[in-house]
XYZ file of C-alpha atoms in Angstrom:
605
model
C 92.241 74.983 155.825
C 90.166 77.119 158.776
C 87.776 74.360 158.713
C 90.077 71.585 158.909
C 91.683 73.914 161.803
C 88.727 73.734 163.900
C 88.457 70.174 163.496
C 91.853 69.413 164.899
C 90.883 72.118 167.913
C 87.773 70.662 168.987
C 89.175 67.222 168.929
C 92.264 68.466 171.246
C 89.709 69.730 172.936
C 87.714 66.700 173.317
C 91.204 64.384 173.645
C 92.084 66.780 176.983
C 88.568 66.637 178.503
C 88.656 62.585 177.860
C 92.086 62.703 179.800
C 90.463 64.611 182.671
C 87.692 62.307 183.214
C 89.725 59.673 182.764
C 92.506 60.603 185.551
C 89.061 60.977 188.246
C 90.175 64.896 188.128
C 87.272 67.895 187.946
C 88.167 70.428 185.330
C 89.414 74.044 186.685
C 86.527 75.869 187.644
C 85.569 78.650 185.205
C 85.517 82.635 186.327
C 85.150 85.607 184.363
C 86.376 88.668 185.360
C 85.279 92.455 183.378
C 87.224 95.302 184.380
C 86.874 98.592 183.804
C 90.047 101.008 184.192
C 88.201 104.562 183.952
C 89.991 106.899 181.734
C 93.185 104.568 180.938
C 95.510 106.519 178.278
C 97.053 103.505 176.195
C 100.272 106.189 175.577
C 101.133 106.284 179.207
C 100.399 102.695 179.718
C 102.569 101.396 176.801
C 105.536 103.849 177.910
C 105.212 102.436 181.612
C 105.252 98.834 180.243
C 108.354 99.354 177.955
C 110.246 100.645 180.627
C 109.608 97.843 182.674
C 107.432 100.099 185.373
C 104.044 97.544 185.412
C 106.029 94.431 187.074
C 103.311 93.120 189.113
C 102.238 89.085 188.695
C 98.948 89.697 186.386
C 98.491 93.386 186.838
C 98.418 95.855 183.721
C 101.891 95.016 182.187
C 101.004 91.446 182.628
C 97.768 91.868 180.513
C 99.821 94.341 177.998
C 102.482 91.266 177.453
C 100.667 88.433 177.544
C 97.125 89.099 176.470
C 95.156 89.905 173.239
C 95.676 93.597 172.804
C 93.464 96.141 170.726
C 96.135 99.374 171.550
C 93.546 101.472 169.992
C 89.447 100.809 171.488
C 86.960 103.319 170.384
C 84.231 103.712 172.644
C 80.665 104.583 171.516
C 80.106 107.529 173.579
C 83.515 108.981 175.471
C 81.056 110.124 179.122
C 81.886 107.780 181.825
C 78.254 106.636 182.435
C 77.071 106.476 178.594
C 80.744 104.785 177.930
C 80.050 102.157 180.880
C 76.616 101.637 179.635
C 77.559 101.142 175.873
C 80.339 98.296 176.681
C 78.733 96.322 179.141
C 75.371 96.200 176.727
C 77.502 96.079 173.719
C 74.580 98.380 172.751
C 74.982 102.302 171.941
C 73.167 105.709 173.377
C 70.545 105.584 170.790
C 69.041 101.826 171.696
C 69.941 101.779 175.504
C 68.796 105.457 175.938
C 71.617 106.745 178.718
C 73.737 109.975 176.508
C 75.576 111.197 178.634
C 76.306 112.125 182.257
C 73.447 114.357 182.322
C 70.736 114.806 180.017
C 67.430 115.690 179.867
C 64.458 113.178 179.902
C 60.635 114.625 179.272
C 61.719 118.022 180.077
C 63.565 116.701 183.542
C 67.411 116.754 184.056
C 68.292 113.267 184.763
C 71.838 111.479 185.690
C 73.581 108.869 183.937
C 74.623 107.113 186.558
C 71.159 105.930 187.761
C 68.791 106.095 185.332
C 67.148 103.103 183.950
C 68.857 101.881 180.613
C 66.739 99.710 178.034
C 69.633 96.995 176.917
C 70.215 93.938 178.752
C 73.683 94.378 180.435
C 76.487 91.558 180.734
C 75.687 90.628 184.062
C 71.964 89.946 183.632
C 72.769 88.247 180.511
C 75.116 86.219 182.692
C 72.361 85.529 184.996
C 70.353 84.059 182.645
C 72.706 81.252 181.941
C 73.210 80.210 185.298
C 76.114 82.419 186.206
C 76.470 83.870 189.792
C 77.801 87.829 189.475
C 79.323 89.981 191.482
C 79.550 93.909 190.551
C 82.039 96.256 192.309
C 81.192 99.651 191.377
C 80.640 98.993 187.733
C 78.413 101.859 186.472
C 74.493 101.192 186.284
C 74.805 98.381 189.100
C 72.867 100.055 191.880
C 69.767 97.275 191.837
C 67.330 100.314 190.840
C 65.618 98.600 187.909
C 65.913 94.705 186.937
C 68.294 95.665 184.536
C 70.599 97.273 187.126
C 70.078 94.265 189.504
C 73.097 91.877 189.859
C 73.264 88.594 192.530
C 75.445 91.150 194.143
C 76.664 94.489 194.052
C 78.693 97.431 195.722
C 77.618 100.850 193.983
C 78.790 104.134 194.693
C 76.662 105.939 197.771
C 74.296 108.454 196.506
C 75.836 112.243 197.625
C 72.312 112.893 198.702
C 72.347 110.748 201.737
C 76.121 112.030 202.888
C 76.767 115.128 204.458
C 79.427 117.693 203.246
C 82.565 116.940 204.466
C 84.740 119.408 207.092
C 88.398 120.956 206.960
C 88.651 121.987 210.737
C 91.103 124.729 210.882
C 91.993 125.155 214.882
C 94.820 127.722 216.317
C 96.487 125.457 219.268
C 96.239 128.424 221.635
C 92.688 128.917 221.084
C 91.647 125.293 222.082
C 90.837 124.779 225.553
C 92.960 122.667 227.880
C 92.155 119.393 227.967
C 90.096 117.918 230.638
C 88.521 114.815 232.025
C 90.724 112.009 229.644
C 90.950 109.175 231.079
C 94.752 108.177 229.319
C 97.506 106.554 231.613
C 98.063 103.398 229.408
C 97.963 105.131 226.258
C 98.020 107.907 224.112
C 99.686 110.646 225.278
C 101.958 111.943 228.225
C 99.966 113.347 231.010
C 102.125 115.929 231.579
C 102.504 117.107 227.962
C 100.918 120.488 226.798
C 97.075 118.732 226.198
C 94.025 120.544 224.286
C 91.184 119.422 222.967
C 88.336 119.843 221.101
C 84.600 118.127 219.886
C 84.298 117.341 215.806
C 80.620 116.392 215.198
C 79.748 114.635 212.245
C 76.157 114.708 210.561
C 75.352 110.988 209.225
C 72.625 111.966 206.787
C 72.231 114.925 204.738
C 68.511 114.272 204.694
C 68.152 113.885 208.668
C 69.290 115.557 211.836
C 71.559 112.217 213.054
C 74.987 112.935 214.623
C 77.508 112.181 216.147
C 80.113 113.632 218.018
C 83.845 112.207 218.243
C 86.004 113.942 221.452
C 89.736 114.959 219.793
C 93.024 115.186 221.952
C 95.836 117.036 221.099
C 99.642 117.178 222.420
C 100.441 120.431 221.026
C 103.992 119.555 222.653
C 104.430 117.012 219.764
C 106.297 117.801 216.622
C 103.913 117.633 214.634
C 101.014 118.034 217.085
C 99.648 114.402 217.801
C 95.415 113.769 217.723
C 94.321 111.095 219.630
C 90.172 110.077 218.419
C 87.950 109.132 220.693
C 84.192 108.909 221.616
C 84.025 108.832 225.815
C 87.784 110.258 226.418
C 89.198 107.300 228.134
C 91.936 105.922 226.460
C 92.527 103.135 228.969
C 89.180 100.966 227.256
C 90.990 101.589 223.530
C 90.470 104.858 220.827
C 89.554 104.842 217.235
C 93.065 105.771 216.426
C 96.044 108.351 216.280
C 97.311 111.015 213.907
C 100.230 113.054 213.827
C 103.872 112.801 215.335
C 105.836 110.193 214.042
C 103.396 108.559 211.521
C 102.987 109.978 207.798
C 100.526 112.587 207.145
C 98.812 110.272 204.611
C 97.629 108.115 207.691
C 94.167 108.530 208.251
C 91.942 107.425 211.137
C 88.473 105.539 210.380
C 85.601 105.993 212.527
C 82.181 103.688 212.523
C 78.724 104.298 213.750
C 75.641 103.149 212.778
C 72.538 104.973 211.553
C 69.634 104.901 213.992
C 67.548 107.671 213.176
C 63.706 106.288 212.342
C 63.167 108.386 209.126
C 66.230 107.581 207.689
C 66.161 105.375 204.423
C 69.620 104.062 206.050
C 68.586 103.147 209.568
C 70.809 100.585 211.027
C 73.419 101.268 207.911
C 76.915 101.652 208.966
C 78.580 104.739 208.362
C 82.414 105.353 208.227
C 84.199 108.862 208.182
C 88.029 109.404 208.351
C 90.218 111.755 210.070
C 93.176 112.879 208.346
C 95.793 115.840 209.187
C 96.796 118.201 206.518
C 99.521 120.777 206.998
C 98.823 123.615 208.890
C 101.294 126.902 209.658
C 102.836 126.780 213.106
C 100.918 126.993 216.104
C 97.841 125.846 213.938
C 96.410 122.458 213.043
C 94.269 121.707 210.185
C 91.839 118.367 210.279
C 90.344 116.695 207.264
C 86.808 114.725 208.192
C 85.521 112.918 205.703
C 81.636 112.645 205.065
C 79.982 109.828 206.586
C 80.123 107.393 203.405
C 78.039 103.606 203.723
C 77.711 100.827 201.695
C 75.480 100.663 198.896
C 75.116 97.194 198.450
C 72.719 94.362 197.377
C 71.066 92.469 198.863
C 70.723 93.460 202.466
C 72.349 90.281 203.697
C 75.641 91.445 201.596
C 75.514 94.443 202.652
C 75.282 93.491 206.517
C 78.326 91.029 205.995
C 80.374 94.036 204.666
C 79.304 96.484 207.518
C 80.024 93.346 209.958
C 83.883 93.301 208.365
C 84.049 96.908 209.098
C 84.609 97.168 205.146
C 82.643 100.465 204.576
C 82.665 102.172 201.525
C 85.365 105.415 201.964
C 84.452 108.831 201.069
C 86.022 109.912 197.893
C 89.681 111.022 197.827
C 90.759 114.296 200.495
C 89.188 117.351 198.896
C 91.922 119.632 199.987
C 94.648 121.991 198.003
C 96.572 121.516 201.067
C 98.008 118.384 200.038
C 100.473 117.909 197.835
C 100.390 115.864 194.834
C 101.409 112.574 195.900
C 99.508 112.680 198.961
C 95.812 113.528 197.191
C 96.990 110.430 194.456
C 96.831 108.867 197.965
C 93.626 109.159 198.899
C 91.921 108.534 196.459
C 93.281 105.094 195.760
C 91.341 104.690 198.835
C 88.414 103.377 197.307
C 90.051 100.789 194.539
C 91.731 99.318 197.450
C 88.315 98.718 198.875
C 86.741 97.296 195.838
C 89.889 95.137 195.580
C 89.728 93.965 199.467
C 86.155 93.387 198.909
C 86.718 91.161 196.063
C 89.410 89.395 197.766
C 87.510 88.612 200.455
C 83.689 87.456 198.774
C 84.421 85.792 195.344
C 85.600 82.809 196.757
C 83.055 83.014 200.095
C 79.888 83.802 197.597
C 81.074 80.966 194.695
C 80.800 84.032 192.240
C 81.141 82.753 188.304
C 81.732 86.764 187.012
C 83.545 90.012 188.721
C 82.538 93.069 187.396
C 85.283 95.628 188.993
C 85.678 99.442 188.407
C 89.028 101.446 189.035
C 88.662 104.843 189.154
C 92.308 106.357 190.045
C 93.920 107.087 186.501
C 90.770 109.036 185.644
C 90.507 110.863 189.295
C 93.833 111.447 188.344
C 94.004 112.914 185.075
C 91.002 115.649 185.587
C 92.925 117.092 188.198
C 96.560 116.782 186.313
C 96.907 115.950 182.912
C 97.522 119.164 181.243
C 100.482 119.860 184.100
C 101.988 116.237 182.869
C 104.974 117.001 181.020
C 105.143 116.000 177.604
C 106.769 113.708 176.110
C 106.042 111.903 179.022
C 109.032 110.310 180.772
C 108.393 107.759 183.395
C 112.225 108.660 184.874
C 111.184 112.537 185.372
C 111.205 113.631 189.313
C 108.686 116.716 188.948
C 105.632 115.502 191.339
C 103.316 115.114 188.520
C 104.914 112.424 186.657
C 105.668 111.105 189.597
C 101.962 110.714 190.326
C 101.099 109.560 187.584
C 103.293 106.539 187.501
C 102.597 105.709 191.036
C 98.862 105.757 190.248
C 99.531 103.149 187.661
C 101.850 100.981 189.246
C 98.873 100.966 192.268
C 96.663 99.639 189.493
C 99.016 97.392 188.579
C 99.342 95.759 192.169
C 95.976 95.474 192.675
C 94.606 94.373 189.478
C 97.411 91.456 190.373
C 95.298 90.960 194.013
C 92.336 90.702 192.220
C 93.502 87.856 189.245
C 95.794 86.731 192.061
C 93.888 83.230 192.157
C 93.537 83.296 188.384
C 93.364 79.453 186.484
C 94.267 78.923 182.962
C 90.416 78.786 181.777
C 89.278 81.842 183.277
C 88.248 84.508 181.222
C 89.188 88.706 181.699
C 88.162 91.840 179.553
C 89.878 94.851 180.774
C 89.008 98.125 179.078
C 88.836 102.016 179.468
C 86.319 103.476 179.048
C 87.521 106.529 177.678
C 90.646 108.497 177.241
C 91.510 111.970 178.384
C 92.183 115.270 177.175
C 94.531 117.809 178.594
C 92.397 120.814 178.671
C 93.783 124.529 178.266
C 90.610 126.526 178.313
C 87.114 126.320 179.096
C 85.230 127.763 176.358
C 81.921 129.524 177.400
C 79.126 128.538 175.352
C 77.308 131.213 177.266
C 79.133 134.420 175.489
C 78.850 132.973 172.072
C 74.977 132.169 172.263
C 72.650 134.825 170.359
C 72.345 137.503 173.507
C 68.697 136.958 173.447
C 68.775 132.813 173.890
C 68.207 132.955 177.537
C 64.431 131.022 178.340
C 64.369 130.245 174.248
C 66.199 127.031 174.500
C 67.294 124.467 177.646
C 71.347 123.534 177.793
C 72.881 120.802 179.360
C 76.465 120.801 179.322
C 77.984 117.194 180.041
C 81.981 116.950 180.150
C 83.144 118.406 177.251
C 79.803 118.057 175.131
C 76.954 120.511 175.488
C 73.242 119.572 174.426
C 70.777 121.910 172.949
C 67.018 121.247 173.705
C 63.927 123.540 172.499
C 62.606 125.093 176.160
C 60.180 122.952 177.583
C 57.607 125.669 178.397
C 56.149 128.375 176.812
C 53.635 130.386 175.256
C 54.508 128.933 172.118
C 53.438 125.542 170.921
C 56.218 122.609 170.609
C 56.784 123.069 167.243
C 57.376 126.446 167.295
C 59.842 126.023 170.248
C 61.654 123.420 168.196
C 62.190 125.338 165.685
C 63.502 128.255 167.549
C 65.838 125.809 169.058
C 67.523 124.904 165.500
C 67.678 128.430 164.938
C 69.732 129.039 168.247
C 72.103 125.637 167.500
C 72.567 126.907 163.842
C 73.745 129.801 164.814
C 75.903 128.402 167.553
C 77.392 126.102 164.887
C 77.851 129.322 162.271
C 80.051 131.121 165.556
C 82.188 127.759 166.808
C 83.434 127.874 162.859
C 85.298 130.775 162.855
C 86.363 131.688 166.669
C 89.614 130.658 167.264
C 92.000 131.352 170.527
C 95.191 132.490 169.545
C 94.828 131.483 166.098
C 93.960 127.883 167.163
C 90.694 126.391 166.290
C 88.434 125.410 169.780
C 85.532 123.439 167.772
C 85.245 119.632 167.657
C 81.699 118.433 166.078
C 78.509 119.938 165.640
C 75.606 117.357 165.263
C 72.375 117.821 164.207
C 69.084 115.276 165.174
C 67.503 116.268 161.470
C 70.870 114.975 159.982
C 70.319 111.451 161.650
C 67.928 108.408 161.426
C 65.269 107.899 164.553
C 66.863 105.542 166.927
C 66.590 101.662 166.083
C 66.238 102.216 162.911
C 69.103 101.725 160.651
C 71.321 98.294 160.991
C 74.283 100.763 160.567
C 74.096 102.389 164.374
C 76.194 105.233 163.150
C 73.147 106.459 161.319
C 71.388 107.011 164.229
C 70.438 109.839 166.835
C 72.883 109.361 169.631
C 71.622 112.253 172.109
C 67.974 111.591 173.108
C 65.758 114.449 172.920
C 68.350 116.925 172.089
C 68.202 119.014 168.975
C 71.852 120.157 168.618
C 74.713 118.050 170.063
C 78.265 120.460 170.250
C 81.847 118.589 171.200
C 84.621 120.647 171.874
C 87.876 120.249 169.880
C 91.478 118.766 171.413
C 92.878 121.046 174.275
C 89.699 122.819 174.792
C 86.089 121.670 177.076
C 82.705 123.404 176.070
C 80.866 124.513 179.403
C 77.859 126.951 179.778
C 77.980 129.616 182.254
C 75.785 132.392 180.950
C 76.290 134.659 183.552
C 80.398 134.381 183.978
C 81.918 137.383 182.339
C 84.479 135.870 179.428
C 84.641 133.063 176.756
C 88.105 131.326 177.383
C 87.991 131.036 181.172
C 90.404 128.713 183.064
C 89.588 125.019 183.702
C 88.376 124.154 187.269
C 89.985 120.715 185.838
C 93.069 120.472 183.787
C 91.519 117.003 181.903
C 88.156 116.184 180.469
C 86.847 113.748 177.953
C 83.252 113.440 176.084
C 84.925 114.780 172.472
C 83.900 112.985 169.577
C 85.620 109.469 169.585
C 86.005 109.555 165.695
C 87.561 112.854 165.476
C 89.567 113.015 168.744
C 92.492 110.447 169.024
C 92.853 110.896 173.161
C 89.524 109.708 173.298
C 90.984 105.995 172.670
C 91.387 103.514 175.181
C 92.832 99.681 175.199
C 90.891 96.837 175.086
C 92.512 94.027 176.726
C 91.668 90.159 176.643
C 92.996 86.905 177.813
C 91.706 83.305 178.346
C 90.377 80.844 176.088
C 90.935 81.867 172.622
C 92.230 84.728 173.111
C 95.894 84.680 171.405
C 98.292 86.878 172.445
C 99.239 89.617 170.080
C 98.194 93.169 169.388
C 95.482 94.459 166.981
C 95.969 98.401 166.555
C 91.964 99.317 166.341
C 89.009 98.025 167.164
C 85.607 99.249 169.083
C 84.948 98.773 172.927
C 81.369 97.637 172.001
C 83.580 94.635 171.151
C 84.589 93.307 174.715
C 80.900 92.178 176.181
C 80.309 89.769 173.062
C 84.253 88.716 172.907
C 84.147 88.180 176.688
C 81.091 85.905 176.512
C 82.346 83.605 173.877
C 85.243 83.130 176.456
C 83.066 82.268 178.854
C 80.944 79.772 176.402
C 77.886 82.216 176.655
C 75.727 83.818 174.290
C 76.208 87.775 174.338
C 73.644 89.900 175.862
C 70.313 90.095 174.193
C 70.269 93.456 172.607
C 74.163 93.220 172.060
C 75.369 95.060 168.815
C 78.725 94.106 168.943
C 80.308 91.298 167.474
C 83.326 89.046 169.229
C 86.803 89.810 168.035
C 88.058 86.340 167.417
């Protein structure tokens, strides 16, 4: 009966394609569109949906009703960057090599983010058969390594080239009177109460480049008003105005470009943002943002971005001095970029796949989730909830901008790529080590996983080192069995490399080394996040961040994400499980291609 099935498809298949050519018409054009949603919590989404909060045209409730569902996606590693790297290979730590966020490669501590993987990704894969790709911020896009090379690509900056960013705390008495503005025609009353003051900005954390932007304040206002400016004449135009009547979550944007002749960036266009943060009376407090820049490929990209004035924004406003709503704010900032960007260049660049990364529900949840109330309750008014559905329904809007010109054969995998864990504690791994570990053993801790490697120098050979190393982790293993806090058990999974088959070696994955060169692999249990701060006083110590992830995806239920697809057979309907490795080889038989080279993953339907 299947067989006889796929007969009768493929020749309504055929039938509609002879009707097209017959009526003189093209078929639709086919696009693909891979979307990652970082730390998307399928309880919070499903509650939203049922309540009828997602109501944008093809956002996230769109996908939940219409598409192929799997409610319940395990990932193969639950660290953003080994996550990312797993699904878009449909490969897993132990072939493609990336473990974590950070890990340690021949005795060096290396980052996830940008080191070279071995597994041929979707978009190269793509490439190959004659597909044009565009990747927005998708991890291990940064055109580093062949592998990481797309046609095009926006990646996040690298911190090394931007300069910290300033909170500019200023008593209004203290400034000095304003003098020399040019600003009949603009911007403020002459004969207000005027002060003023200089904000430089460093461009380039690795060079000496500034620049200087001239501030104007009516301390008269209520709120004072800033006026931004580089020459103080307001009569040729200003980069913009804070304060009075507009909301404090308006920011200001200002542009320059890099000119200094050592600089890796030189003639790079650099944006930083003013914003004004509450301040006690008589004061005002300024927010500058670093000088952020477009990390794009190829250079002719990138110079038609910096010519749109679409610059990459700084991450969200790193200040306690906003309230809730107002940080969820900010740091949509740079998903509405990604989205504008992709609004603007698929159609001008005639791009076949969109790779596109959100990262506000994940921003999100490390700084809230254990302060969401639970059950949660869309309807509540405290300022968390209220966050957190506003962060969703902005992910719902713009996923909707981005499939906004969306035919009936185009193809999308959404996914997260992890869940999230509302943490109570942070359990130091430090106080619970044998006293005398210290320079016997290196330890990389990596979200809420922590990695055991023998010390990498010594007067001991290698193999003695080693084995000191599973002496430390064993003993590590023995403690994390029987402390508890309050009665409540903090271990997740201890795993050991002996206990595991070299990598590439077994056609069940599973029986392989996931962790590289580590010896001992520790993942904390449900509530809790292993770090390792050796010389902090204390093993429960609060969380700098009230939600982590990186627990064992078997064991550790928030770890789960949702797998979403729709477009050609795909039927829409819900499976409850399934594994995000999964989505690269599903989405290519959408898109009539073969699945990445190395791809261990095997299409749904």
């Amino acid at each position: 009966m299947r067989f006889a099935n796929k007969i009768l498809f493929f020749t309504a298949v055929g039938l509609a394609a002879a009707t097209v050519a017959e009526a003189g018409q093209l078929p639709e054009r086919q696009r693909g569109f891979f979307i990652s949603i970082d730390g998307l919590q399928p309880d919070l989404l499903e509650t939203l949906d049922q309540k009828g909060y997602l109501s944008a045209a093809r956002g996230l409730g769109w996908l939940h009703r219409q598409g192929l569902v799997v409610d319940r996606a395990t990932p193969a590693a639950t660290l953003t960057a080994a996550s990312h790297v797993s699904t878009v290979t449909c490969s897993v730590p132990s072939r493609h090599g990336i473990v974590a966020n950070g890990f340690l490669r021949d005795g060096a501590r290396v980052s996830g983010y940008d080191y070279p993987f071995t597994a041929e990704p979707l978009w190269r894969s793509a490439m190959r058969q004659g597909k044009k790709t565009l990747v927005l911020a998708y991890v291990g896009a940064d055109a580093k390594t062949d592998n990481r090379t797309a046609d095009y690509s926006l990646a996040y900056p690298s911190d090394s080239l931007t300069a910290p960013n300033q909170t500019l705390d200023w008593k209004l008495a203290d400034l000095a009177v304003a003098s020399g503005w040019t600003h009949s025609g603009g911007g403020s009353d002459p004969a207000a109460d005027l002060r003023e003051a200089v904000v430089t900005i460093k461009l380039n954390a690795k060079t000496t480049e500034t620049r200087a932007v001239n501030v104007l304040i009516d301390a008269s206002a209520t709120p004072p008003a800033f006026f931004f400016d580089a020459d103080k004449d307001l009569t040729n135009g200003w980069l913009g105005e804070l304060g009075g009547t507009l909301p404090k979550t308006a920011t200001v944007d200002a542009f320059f470009v890099e000119a200094d002749e050592t600089s890796t960036l030189k003639g790079v266009k650099r944006r930083a943002y003013f914003r004004v943060l509450p301040a006690d009376a008589g004061s005002v407090s300024l927010y500058v943002s670093r000088a952020s820049y477009n990390n794009a490929h190829p250079a002719s990209f990138r110079q038609q971005l910096d010519d749109a004035n679409l610059v990459w924004p700084d991450y969200g406003v790193k200040s306690k001095k906003l309230s809730v709503a107002e940080s969820a704010e900010a740091l949509s900032m740079i998903e509405d970029h990604l989205t504008t960007v992709a609004d603007r260049f698929v159609d001008l660049l005639a791009i076949d796949v969109v790779f596109y990364y959100n990262p506000l529900i994940d921003s999100l949840g490390h700084s809230h989730q254990a302060a969401l109330p639970r059950p949660f309750d869309p309807t509540a008014t405290d300022e968390i909830t209220k966050a957190f559905v506003w962060a969703f329904q902005k992910v719902d809007r713009n996923l909707s901008r981005l499939l906004s010109k969306l035919n009936s054969r185009d193809a999308i995998a959404l996914m997260g790529d992890h869940g999230m864990d509302a943490i109570q504690k942070q359990v130091n791994l430090g106080k619970l080590l044998p006293a005398d570990h210290v320079g016997k053993v290196e330890i990389v801790s990596s979200g809420a996983m922590t990695m055991i490697y023998p010390a990498q120098t010594g007067e001991t050979s290698p193999e003695e080192r080693a084995q000191i190393a599973d002496a430390v982790g064993a003993q590590l293993k023995a403690t994390l069995e029987v402390t508890t806090n309050g009665g409540a058990a903090i271990g997740g999974k201890a795993f050991h490399r002996p206990d595991f088959a070299a990598p590439g070696t077994e056609s069940d994955w599973t029986k392989e080394w996931q962790f590289g060169e580590a010896l001992w692999v520790f993942t904390s249990g449900t509530g809790y996040w292993y770090t390792y701060a050796p010389l902090t006083e204390g093993i429960f110590l609060d969380p700098p961040a009230l939600g982590m992830h990186g627990h064992d995806p078997a064991t550790t239920p928030s770890m789960r994400t949702t797998l979403f697809l729709k477009g050609p057979g795909a039927r829409r309907g819900h499976v409850a499980e399934g594994r995000l490795i999964d989505a690269a080889p599903t989405f290519s038989k959408m898109m009539g291609l073969t699945p990445p080279a190395d791809c261990l993953g095997r299409p749904i339907f």
